[in-house]
PDB file of C-alpha atoms and ligand atoms in Angstrom:
ATOM      1  CA  UNK A  13     143.176  85.315 121.886  1.00 63.00           C
ATOM      2  CA  UNK A  14     140.219  84.260 119.004  1.00 74.00           C
ATOM      3  CA  UNK A  15     137.258  85.739 119.959  1.00 84.00           C
ATOM      4  CA  UNK A  16     134.989  84.844 116.690  1.00 89.00           C
ATOM      5  CA  UNK A  17     132.560  82.279 117.178  1.00 92.00           C
ATOM      6  CA  UNK A  18     130.674  80.819 114.004  1.00 93.00           C
ATOM      7  CA  UNK A  19     127.854  79.992 116.622  1.00 95.00           C
ATOM      8  CA  UNK A  20     127.077  83.531 116.210  1.00 94.00           C
ATOM      9  CA  UNK A  21     126.700  83.317 112.043  1.00 95.00           C
ATOM     10  CA  UNK A  22     125.749  79.599 111.430  1.00 97.00           C
ATOM     11  CA  UNK A  23     123.031  79.433 108.594  1.00 98.00           C
ATOM     12  CA  UNK A  24     123.289  82.678 107.580  1.00 97.00           C
ATOM     13  CA  UNK A  25     123.304  83.822 103.731  1.00 96.00           C
ATOM     14  CA  UNK A  26     127.051  83.640 103.544  1.00 97.00           C
ATOM     15  CA  UNK A  27     127.148  79.981 104.978  1.00 98.00           C
ATOM     16  CA  UNK A  28     124.407  79.144 102.512  1.00 97.00           C
ATOM     17  CA  UNK A  29     126.672  80.408  99.455  1.00 97.00           C
ATOM     18  CA  UNK A  30     129.670  78.814 100.587  1.00 98.00           C
ATOM     19  CA  UNK A  31     128.208  75.358 101.887  1.00 98.00           C
ATOM     20  CA  UNK A  32     125.884  75.246  98.605  1.00 98.00           C
ATOM     21  CA  UNK A  33     128.903  75.303  96.516  1.00 98.00           C
ATOM     22  CA  UNK A  34     131.296  72.828  98.513  1.00 98.00           C
ATOM     23  CA  UNK A  35     128.440  70.667  99.441  1.00 98.00           C
ATOM     24  CA  UNK A  36     127.460  70.065  95.235  1.00 98.00           C
ATOM     25  CA  UNK A  37     131.398  70.243  94.449  1.00 98.00           C
ATOM     26  CA  UNK A  38     132.251  67.367  97.177  1.00 98.00           C
ATOM     27  CA  UNK A  39     129.632  65.111  95.813  1.00 98.00           C
ATOM     28  CA  UNK A  40     130.370  65.683  92.427  1.00 98.00           C
ATOM     29  CA  UNK A  41     134.295  64.664  93.048  1.00 98.00           C
ATOM     30  CA  UNK A  42     132.766  61.629  94.445  1.00 98.00           C
ATOM     31  CA  UNK A  43     131.429  60.575  91.384  1.00 96.00           C
ATOM     32  CA  UNK A  44     134.957  59.227  90.265  1.00 95.00           C
ATOM     33  CA  UNK A  45     136.149  56.162  92.292  1.00 96.00           C
ATOM     34  CA  UNK A  46     139.443  57.717  92.737  1.00 97.00           C
ATOM     35  CA  UNK A  47     140.022  58.848  96.841  1.00 98.00           C
ATOM     36  CA  UNK A  48     140.601  62.402  97.698  1.00 98.00           C
ATOM     37  CA  UNK A  49     141.519  64.502 100.458  1.00 98.00           C
ATOM     38  CA  UNK A  50     140.017  67.092 102.038  1.00 98.00           C
ATOM     39  CA  UNK A  51     141.940  69.803 104.494  1.00 98.00           C
ATOM     40  CA  UNK A  52     140.319  72.513 106.265  1.00 98.00           C
ATOM     41  CA  UNK A  53     142.429  75.119 107.724  1.00 98.00           C
ATOM     42  CA  UNK A  54     139.904  77.027 109.687  1.00 98.00           C
ATOM     43  CA  UNK A  55     137.314  74.458 110.719  1.00 98.00           C
ATOM     44  CA  UNK A  56     135.028  75.791 113.420  1.00 98.00           C
ATOM     45  CA  UNK A  57     132.475  73.735 115.725  1.00 97.00           C
ATOM     46  CA  UNK A  58     131.698  71.372 113.399  1.00 98.00           C
ATOM     47  CA  UNK A  59     128.034  71.051 113.925  1.00 97.00           C
ATOM     48  CA  UNK A  60     125.341  73.994 115.408  1.00 98.00           C
ATOM     49  CA  UNK A  61     122.156  74.038 116.806  1.00 98.00           C
ATOM     50  CA  UNK A  62     120.425  76.682 115.301  1.00 98.00           C
ATOM     51  CA  UNK A  63     118.069  77.418 118.331  1.00 97.00           C
ATOM     52  CA  UNK A  64     121.291  78.122 121.307  1.00 96.00           C
ATOM     53  CA  UNK A  65     121.062  81.164 123.072  1.00 96.00           C
ATOM     54  CA  UNK A  66     124.023  82.591 120.372  1.00 95.00           C
ATOM     55  CA  UNK A  67     122.040  81.906 117.419  1.00 95.00           C
ATOM     56  CA  UNK A  68     119.090  83.289 118.385  1.00 95.00           C
ATOM     57  CA  UNK A  69     120.798  86.627 119.417  1.00 94.00           C
ATOM     58  CA  UNK A  70     121.858  87.183 115.626  1.00 93.00           C
ATOM     59  CA  UNK A  71     118.865  84.981 114.324  1.00 93.00           C
ATOM     60  CA  UNK A  72     121.136  84.800 110.932  1.00 94.00           C
ATOM     61  CA  UNK A  73     119.837  81.970 109.963  1.00 95.00           C
ATOM     62  CA  UNK A  74     116.676  83.205 109.470  1.00 94.00           C
ATOM     63  CA  UNK A  75     116.935  85.165 105.893  1.00 92.00           C
ATOM     64  CA  UNK A  76     120.000  82.017 105.332  1.00 95.00           C
ATOM     65  CA  UNK A  77     119.221  78.575 105.285  1.00 97.00           C
ATOM     66  CA  UNK A  78     115.728  79.080 106.991  1.00 96.00           C
ATOM     67  CA  UNK A  79     114.315  80.920 103.883  1.00 94.00           C
ATOM     68  CA  UNK A  80     116.645  79.276 101.034  1.00 95.00           C
ATOM     69  CA  UNK A  81     117.113  75.898 101.692  1.00 96.00           C
ATOM     70  CA  UNK A  82     113.918  75.176  99.914  1.00 95.00           C
ATOM     71  CA  UNK A  83     114.885  77.056  97.008  1.00 93.00           C
ATOM     72  CA  UNK A  84     117.203  74.132  96.124  1.00 95.00           C
ATOM     73  CA  UNK A  85     115.945  70.532  94.226  1.00 95.00           C
ATOM     74  CA  UNK A  86     115.430  67.839  96.824  1.00 97.00           C
ATOM     75  CA  UNK A  87     118.188  66.285  95.415  1.00 97.00           C
ATOM     76  CA  UNK A  88     120.914  68.854  95.750  1.00 97.00           C
ATOM     77  CA  UNK A  89     123.460  67.881  97.976  1.00 98.00           C
ATOM     78  CA  UNK A  90     123.624  70.561 100.291  1.00 98.00           C
ATOM     79  CA  UNK A  91     119.817  70.190 100.822  1.00 98.00           C
ATOM     80  CA  UNK A  92     120.716  66.468 101.358  1.00 98.00           C
ATOM     81  CA  UNK A  93     122.909  66.561 103.741  1.00 98.00           C
ATOM     82  CA  UNK A  94     120.906  69.709 105.864  1.00 98.00           C
ATOM     83  CA  UNK A  95     117.948  67.294 106.039  1.00 98.00           C
ATOM     84  CA  UNK A  96     120.366  64.453 107.136  1.00 98.00           C
ATOM     85  CA  UNK A  97     121.609  66.514 109.523  1.00 98.00           C
ATOM     86  CA  UNK A  98     118.514  67.368 110.855  1.00 98.00           C
ATOM     87  CA  UNK A  99     117.200  63.996 111.138  1.00 98.00           C
ATOM     88  CA  UNK A 100     120.273  62.871 112.975  1.00 96.00           C
ATOM     89  CA  UNK A 101     120.711  65.982 115.064  1.00 96.00           C
ATOM     90  CA  UNK A 102     117.488  67.844 115.890  1.00 97.00           C
ATOM     91  CA  UNK A 103     115.379  69.857 113.263  1.00 97.00           C
ATOM     92  CA  UNK A 104     117.436  73.460 114.733  1.00 98.00           C
ATOM     93  CA  UNK A 105     120.758  71.761 113.643  1.00 98.00           C
ATOM     94  CA  UNK A 106     123.106  72.720 110.898  1.00 98.00           C
ATOM     95  CA  UNK A 107     126.209  71.438 109.565  1.00 98.00           C
ATOM     96  CA  UNK A 108     129.527  72.875 108.962  1.00 98.00           C
ATOM     97  CA  UNK A 109     131.680  72.472 106.647  1.00 98.00           C
ATOM     98  CA  UNK A 110     133.324  69.727 108.607  1.00 98.00           C
ATOM     99  CA  UNK A 111     130.110  67.697 109.255  1.00 98.00           C
ATOM    100  CA  UNK A 112     129.233  68.478 105.088  1.00 98.00           C
ATOM    101  CA  UNK A 113     132.638  67.104 104.231  1.00 98.00           C
ATOM    102  CA  UNK A 114     132.262  63.992 106.487  1.00 98.00           C
ATOM    103  CA  UNK A 115     128.437  63.391 105.322  1.00 97.00           C
ATOM    104  CA  UNK A 116     129.389  63.351 101.757  1.00 98.00           C
ATOM    105  CA  UNK A 117     132.783  61.901 101.882  1.00 98.00           C
ATOM    106  CA  UNK A 118     133.636  58.291 101.874  1.00 97.00           C
ATOM    107  CA  UNK A 119     135.556  55.769 104.180  1.00 95.00           C
ATOM    108  CA  UNK A 120     138.909  55.743 101.980  1.00 96.00           C
ATOM    109  CA  UNK A 121     138.606  59.272 101.717  1.00 98.00           C
ATOM    110  CA  UNK A 122     141.035  61.619 104.232  1.00 98.00           C
ATOM    111  CA  UNK A 123     139.596  64.267 105.906  1.00 98.00           C
ATOM    112  CA  UNK A 124     142.501  66.787 108.132  1.00 98.00           C
ATOM    113  CA  UNK A 125     140.879  69.542 109.659  1.00 98.00           C
ATOM    114  CA  UNK A 126     142.874  72.154 111.884  1.00 98.00           C
ATOM    115  CA  UNK A 127     140.876  75.276 114.494  1.00 97.00           C
ATOM    116  CA  UNK A 128     142.771  76.880 117.060  1.00 96.00           C
ATOM    117  CA  UNK A 129     140.202  77.698 119.545  1.00 95.00           C
ATOM    118  CA  UNK A 130     139.992  75.095 122.433  1.00 95.00           C
ATOM    119  CA  UNK A 131     136.379  74.888 123.183  1.00 95.00           C
ATOM    120  CA  UNK A 132     135.872  75.108 119.468  1.00 97.00           C
ATOM    121  CA  UNK A 133     138.352  72.239 118.494  1.00 97.00           C
ATOM    122  CA  UNK A 134     137.434  70.065 121.354  1.00 97.00           C
ATOM    123  CA  UNK A 135     133.517  70.373 120.347  1.00 97.00           C
ATOM    124  CA  UNK A 136     134.639  69.699 116.825  1.00 98.00           C
ATOM    125  CA  UNK A 137     136.517  66.507 117.776  1.00 97.00           C
ATOM    126  CA  UNK A 138     133.159  65.463 119.637  1.00 97.00           C
ATOM    127  CA  UNK A 139     131.135  66.398 115.903  1.00 97.00           C
ATOM    128  CA  UNK A 140     132.847  64.259 113.944  1.00 96.00           C
ATOM    129  CA  UNK A 141     134.420  61.688 115.716  1.00 93.00           C
ATOM    130  CA  UNK A 142     136.857  59.037 114.269  1.00 92.00           C
ATOM    131  CA  UNK A 143     136.040  60.455 110.809  1.00 94.00           C
ATOM    132  CA  UNK A 144     138.479  62.876 110.577  1.00 97.00           C
ATOM    133  CA  UNK A 145     141.988  63.914 111.711  1.00 97.00           C
ATOM    134  CA  UNK A 146     141.545  66.758 114.034  1.00 98.00           C
ATOM    135  CA  UNK A 147     144.126  69.237 114.838  1.00 97.00           C
ATOM    136  CA  UNK A 148     144.224  71.712 117.530  1.00 97.00           C
ATOM    137  CA  UNK A 149     146.907  73.917 115.256  1.00 96.00           C
ATOM    138  CA  UNK A 150     147.040  77.244 113.084  1.00 97.00           C
ATOM    139  CA  UNK A 151     145.833  75.856 109.652  1.00 97.00           C
ATOM    140  CA  UNK A 152     147.913  77.732 107.381  1.00 97.00           C
ATOM    141  CA  UNK A 153     150.944  75.679 109.003  1.00 98.00           C
ATOM    142  CA  UNK A 154     148.927  72.446 108.958  1.00 98.00           C
ATOM    143  CA  UNK A 155     148.142  72.745 105.300  1.00 98.00           C
ATOM    144  CA  UNK A 156     151.502  73.976 104.306  1.00 98.00           C
ATOM    145  CA  UNK A 157     152.976  70.433 106.575  1.00 98.00           C
ATOM    146  CA  UNK A 158     150.867  68.019 104.980  1.00 97.00           C
ATOM    147  CA  UNK A 159     150.813  69.809 101.366  1.00 97.00           C
ATOM    148  CA  UNK A 160     150.547  67.526  98.509  1.00 98.00           C
ATOM    149  CA  UNK A 161     148.088  65.210 100.662  1.00 98.00           C
ATOM    150  CA  UNK A 162     147.840  61.850 100.130  1.00 98.00           C
ATOM    151  CA  UNK A 163     145.752  61.012  98.218  1.00 98.00           C
ATOM    152  CA  UNK A 164     146.787  63.752  95.399  1.00 98.00           C
ATOM    153  CA  UNK A 165     143.180  64.295  94.487  1.00 98.00           C
ATOM    154  CA  UNK A 166     141.631  66.880  96.589  1.00 98.00           C
ATOM    155  CA  UNK A 167     140.347  69.818  98.088  1.00 98.00           C
ATOM    156  CA  UNK A 168     141.695  72.788 100.422  1.00 98.00           C
ATOM    157  CA  UNK A 169     139.451  74.549 102.212  1.00 98.00           C
ATOM    158  CA  UNK A 170     140.042  77.680 103.895  1.00 98.00           C
ATOM    159  CA  UNK A 171     137.496  80.003 105.506  1.00 98.00           C
ATOM    160  CA  UNK A 172     139.150  82.197 107.732  1.00 97.00           C
ATOM    161  CA  UNK A 173     137.228  84.956 110.666  1.00 93.00           C
ATOM    162  CA  UNK A 174     139.213  87.330 108.957  1.00 93.00           C
ATOM    163  CA  UNK A 175     140.170  88.750 112.911  1.00 89.00           C
ATOM    164  CA  UNK A 176     143.495  88.955 112.075  1.00 87.00           C
ATOM    165  CA  UNK A 177     143.492  91.990 109.715  1.00 82.00           C
ATOM    166  CA  UNK A 178     146.813  90.916 107.509  1.00 90.00           C
ATOM    167  CA  UNK A 179     145.094  87.678 106.655  1.00 92.00           C
ATOM    168  CA  UNK A 180     144.086  89.548 103.829  1.00 95.00           C
ATOM    169  CA  UNK A 181     147.638  90.279 103.152  1.00 95.00           C
ATOM    170  CA  UNK A 182     148.998  86.934 103.831  1.00 96.00           C
ATOM    171  CA  UNK A 183     146.568  84.569 102.188  1.00 98.00           C
ATOM    172  CA  UNK A 184     147.583  85.410  97.976  1.00 98.00           C
ATOM    173  CA  UNK A 185     151.075  84.217  99.443  1.00 97.00           C
ATOM    174  CA  UNK A 186     150.037  81.316 101.231  1.00 98.00           C
ATOM    175  CA  UNK A 187     147.332  79.826  98.480  1.00 98.00           C
ATOM    176  CA  UNK A 188     150.491  80.762  95.656  1.00 98.00           C
ATOM    177  CA  UNK A 189     152.346  78.445  98.082  1.00 98.00           C
ATOM    178  CA  UNK A 190     150.070  75.394  98.200  1.00 98.00           C
ATOM    179  CA  UNK A 191     149.963  75.664  95.048  1.00 98.00           C
ATOM    180  CA  UNK A 192     153.261  75.308  93.580  1.00 98.00           C
ATOM    181  CA  UNK A 193     153.546  72.370  96.452  1.00 98.00           C
ATOM    182  CA  UNK A 194     150.319  71.143  95.205  1.00 98.00           C
ATOM    183  CA  UNK A 195     149.308  71.819  91.409  1.00 98.00           C
ATOM    184  CA  UNK A 196     146.897  69.815  90.869  1.00 98.00           C
ATOM    185  CA  UNK A 197     144.828  70.280  94.459  1.00 98.00           C
ATOM    186  CA  UNK A 198     141.534  72.193  94.799  1.00 98.00           C
ATOM    187  CA  UNK A 199     141.849  75.454  96.689  1.00 98.00           C
ATOM    188  CA  UNK A 200     138.714  77.219  97.950  1.00 98.00           C
ATOM    189  CA  UNK A 201     138.536  80.545  99.799  1.00 98.00           C
ATOM    190  CA  UNK A 202     135.814  82.280 101.656  1.00 98.00           C
ATOM    191  CA  UNK A 203     135.829  86.212 101.553  1.00 97.00           C
ATOM    192  CA  UNK A 204     133.584  88.419 102.896  1.00 96.00           C
ATOM    193  CA  UNK A 205     132.230  91.341 101.035  1.00 96.00           C
ATOM    194  CA  UNK A 206     132.121  94.270 103.760  1.00 94.00           C
ATOM    195  CA  UNK A 207     130.802  97.678 102.962  1.00 90.00           C
ATOM    196  CA  UNK A 208     134.541  98.876 103.061  1.00 90.00           C
ATOM    197  CA  UNK A 209     135.941  96.434 100.807  1.00 91.00           C
ATOM    198  CA  UNK A 210     138.945  95.344 102.351  1.00 93.00           C
ATOM    199  CA  UNK A 211     139.296  92.007 100.208  1.00 95.00           C
ATOM    200  CA  UNK A 212     140.017  94.204  97.109  1.00 95.00           C
ATOM    201  CA  UNK A 213     143.741  94.079  97.205  1.00 96.00           C
ATOM    202  CA  UNK A 214     143.848  90.348  98.116  1.00 97.00           C
ATOM    203  CA  UNK A 215     141.799  89.429  95.157  1.00 97.00           C
ATOM    204  CA  UNK A 216     143.826  91.955  92.995  1.00 97.00           C
ATOM    205  CA  UNK A 217     146.702  89.928  93.840  1.00 97.00           C
ATOM    206  CA  UNK A 218     145.310  86.938  93.691  1.00 97.00           C
ATOM    207  CA  UNK A 219     143.988  87.473  90.353  1.00 95.00           C
ATOM    208  CA  UNK A 220     147.600  88.731  89.434  1.00 96.00           C
ATOM    209  CA  UNK A 221     149.135  85.432  90.555  1.00 95.00           C
ATOM    210  CA  UNK A 222     147.772  84.176  87.302  1.00 95.00           C
ATOM    211  CA  UNK A 223     146.795  80.712  88.774  1.00 98.00           C
ATOM    212  CA  UNK A 224     145.553  77.776  86.795  1.00 98.00           C
ATOM    213  CA  UNK A 225     141.732  77.742  86.730  1.00 98.00           C
ATOM    214  CA  UNK A 226     141.057  80.172  88.677  1.00 98.00           C
ATOM    215  CA  UNK A 227     137.429  81.186  89.600  1.00 98.00           C
ATOM    216  CA  UNK A 228     135.669  84.076  91.426  1.00 97.00           C
ATOM    217  CA  UNK A 229     132.523  84.711  92.128  1.00 97.00           C
ATOM    218  CA  UNK A 230     130.219  86.784  94.549  1.00 96.00           C
ATOM    219  CA  UNK A 231     126.554  87.241  95.684  1.00 95.00           C
ATOM    220  CA  UNK A 232     125.337  90.319  97.234  1.00 92.00           C
ATOM    221  CA  UNK A 233     123.045  90.521  99.938  1.00 90.00           C
ATOM    222  CA  UNK A 234     120.827  92.725 102.324  1.00 87.00           C
ATOM    223  CA  UNK A 235     122.978  93.144 105.650  1.00 88.00           C
ATOM    224  CA  UNK A 236     121.415  91.443 107.703  1.00 85.00           C
ATOM    225  CA  UNK A 237     120.294  94.034 110.249  1.00 83.00           C
ATOM    226  CA  UNK A 238     120.760  98.090 110.081  1.00 81.00           C
ATOM    227  CA  UNK A 239     124.608  98.647 110.338  1.00 78.00           C
ATOM    228  CA  UNK A 240     125.973  95.078 109.631  1.00 83.00           C
ATOM    229  CA  UNK A 241     129.195  95.414 107.584  1.00 89.00           C
ATOM    230  CA  UNK A 242     128.557  92.518 105.658  1.00 92.00           C
ATOM    231  CA  UNK A 243     126.813  92.651 102.559  1.00 93.00           C
ATOM    232  CA  UNK A 244     128.097  89.989 100.364  1.00 94.00           C
ATOM    233  CA  UNK A 245     130.258  86.474 100.551  1.00 96.00           C
ATOM    234  CA  UNK A 246     132.568  85.910  97.697  1.00 97.00           C
ATOM    235  CA  UNK A 247     134.483  82.373  96.767  1.00 98.00           C
ATOM    236  CA  UNK A 248     137.897  82.446  94.904  1.00 98.00           C
ATOM    237  CA  UNK A 249     138.659  78.622  93.736  1.00 98.00           C
ATOM    238  CA  UNK A 250     141.954  77.819  92.084  1.00 98.00           C
ATOM    239  CA  UNK A 251     141.630  73.942  89.616  1.00 98.00           C
ATOM    240  CA  UNK A 252     137.996  75.179  89.798  1.00 98.00           C
ATOM    241  CA  UNK A 253     136.337  71.651  88.912  1.00 98.00           C
ATOM    242  CA  UNK A 254     134.438  71.225  85.827  1.00 97.00           C
ATOM    243  CA  UNK A 255     130.795  72.607  85.994  1.00 98.00           C
ATOM    244  CA  UNK A 256     132.031  75.176  88.792  1.00 98.00           C
ATOM    245  CA  UNK A 257     131.145  78.322  86.946  1.00 98.00           C
ATOM    246  CA  UNK A 258     127.381  76.470  85.613  1.00 98.00           C
ATOM    247  CA  UNK A 259     126.562  75.562  89.639  1.00 98.00           C
ATOM    248  CA  UNK A 260     127.303  78.787  91.066  1.00 97.00           C
ATOM    249  CA  UNK A 261     125.312  80.767  87.919  1.00 96.00           C
ATOM    250  CA  UNK A 262     122.521  78.162  89.499  1.00 95.00           C
ATOM    251  CA  UNK A 263     123.198  79.166  92.839  1.00 94.00           C
ATOM    252  CA  UNK A 264     123.425  83.013  92.102  1.00 94.00           C
ATOM    253  CA  UNK A 265     119.710  82.699  90.610  1.00 93.00           C
ATOM    254  CA  UNK A 266     118.630  81.503  93.437  1.00 90.00           C
ATOM    255  CA  UNK A 267     119.698  83.965  95.271  1.00 89.00           C
ATOM    256  CA  UNK A 268     118.400  86.580  92.840  1.00 89.00           C
ATOM    257  CA  UNK A 269     114.962  84.695  92.639  1.00 88.00           C
ATOM    258  CA  UNK A 270     114.410  84.893  96.736  1.00 81.00           C
ATOM    259  CA  UNK A 271     115.117  88.251  96.390  1.00 72.00           C
ATOM    260  CA  UNK A 272     118.449  88.259  97.859  1.00 68.00           C
ATOM    261  CA  UNK A 273     120.351  90.014  95.722  1.00 63.00           C
ATOM    262  CA  UNK A 274     122.749  88.745  92.874  1.00 61.00           C
ATOM    263  CA  UNK A 275     125.844  89.274  91.279  1.00 60.00           C
ATOM    264  CA  UNK A 276     128.375  91.116  93.172  1.00 58.00           C
ATOM    265  CA  UNK A 277     130.995  90.994  90.747  1.00 51.00           C
ATOM    266  CA  UNK A 278     132.067  94.731  90.874  1.00 46.00           C
ATOM    267  CA  UNK A 279     131.719  95.226  94.454  1.00 39.00           C
TER     268      UNK A 279
HETATM  269  N1  SAM B  10     134.566  76.534 108.260  1.00 88.98           N
HETATM  270  C1  SAM B  10     133.496  76.692 109.177  1.00 88.98           C
HETATM  271  C2  SAM B  10     132.470  76.167 108.325  1.00 88.98           C
HETATM  272  O1  SAM B  10     131.976  76.785 107.376  1.00 88.98           O
HETATM  273  O2  SAM B  10     131.651  75.764 109.224  1.00 88.98           O
HETATM  274  C3  SAM B  10     133.427  77.927 109.864  1.00 88.98           C
HETATM  275  C4  SAM B  10     134.666  78.409 110.433  1.00 88.98           C
HETATM  276  S1  SAM B  10     134.736  79.967 111.217  1.00 88.98           S
HETATM  277  C5  SAM B  10     134.442  81.208 110.096  1.00 88.98           C
HETATM  278  C6  SAM B  10     136.538  80.137 110.955  1.00 88.98           C
HETATM  279  C7  SAM B  10     137.171  79.599 112.636  1.00 88.98           C
HETATM  280  O3  SAM B  10     138.555  79.419 112.394  1.00 88.98           O
HETATM  281  C8  SAM B  10     137.275  79.969 114.382  1.00 88.98           C
HETATM  282  O4  SAM B  10     136.416  78.821 114.924  1.00 88.98           O
HETATM  283  C9  SAM B  10     138.377  80.225 114.901  1.00 88.98           C
HETATM  284  O5  SAM B  10     138.444  79.712 115.827  1.00 88.98           O
HETATM  285  C10 SAM B  10     139.223  79.485 113.839  1.00 88.98           C
HETATM  286  N2  SAM B  10     140.684  79.834 113.542  1.00 88.98           N
HETATM  287  C11 SAM B  10     141.263  81.671 113.661  1.00 88.98           C
HETATM  288  N3  SAM B  10     142.186  81.483 113.462  1.00 88.98           N
HETATM  289  C12 SAM B  10     142.489  80.255 112.758  1.00 88.98           C
HETATM  290  C13 SAM B  10     144.073  79.374 112.631  1.00 88.98           C
HETATM  291  N4  SAM B  10     144.905  80.503 112.184  1.00 88.98           N
HETATM  292  N5  SAM B  10     143.975  78.244 112.419  1.00 88.98           N
HETATM  293  C14 SAM B  10     142.979  77.685 112.776  1.00 88.98           C
HETATM  294  N6  SAM B  10     141.489  78.306 113.264  1.00 88.98           N
HETATM  295  C15 SAM B  10     141.977  79.539 113.611  1.00 88.98           C
END
């Protein structure tokens, strides 16, 4: 039984890292008129209220979006999506990755979302409405069933909760398989950097796989409270789009200027 609920962590520093880059990438990909596919294996509930009891219990968004949003230029796609969400859903609302995609993608782009947890899945359907195909399914199986998608251009976001420890072992094989099926697809994997670094063997396997356009980016930040194990956020990309490294360097500089740590490549 899955127990992870992203509402406890929505808008935290790791979400800023992941969602800022995702927003930038989707905005850049829509510069070209050709349609896109967007697939998410672990979608969550789509939209979050940061004044909900669960979010207030951890208070994680205080060091994240609440503190960092003003550090983004007014025309940065992440800032624009967060502000558009607040205008539509209230000042304490926050867009998860499915709402970021729904906001930035166009009518003829296709969105496929998998969420296994029954309540999160029901909330996700409500959040994205008819804009996306929402599946109550295992995200890994869903992605394999639709890759290569139509349209061929596009992105697969993999954002597991890592509740199942074997995820670290299976992800490199899964990503290599997706890449064999969909060699032009951009794959974006998020992983936490925990104090005991369980992500390291996974990264070694991903880096040894020799995937094209591979790009890894990590930021370190102070634990959100004493004893909290997460001390950073990581992204691993396959077929990273043009300009990705430069954008990630800008995000990292922003983290550093806000005293949120900085590069964590040797963690
Ligand atoms: N991507 C979301 C965002 O950024 O807004 C957050 C997703 S949250 C980290 C992970 C979600 O994956 C949880 O809602 C959990 O219920 C769901 N989940 C866990 N295992 C899954 C699986 N095998 N397939 C689909 N969803 C799964």
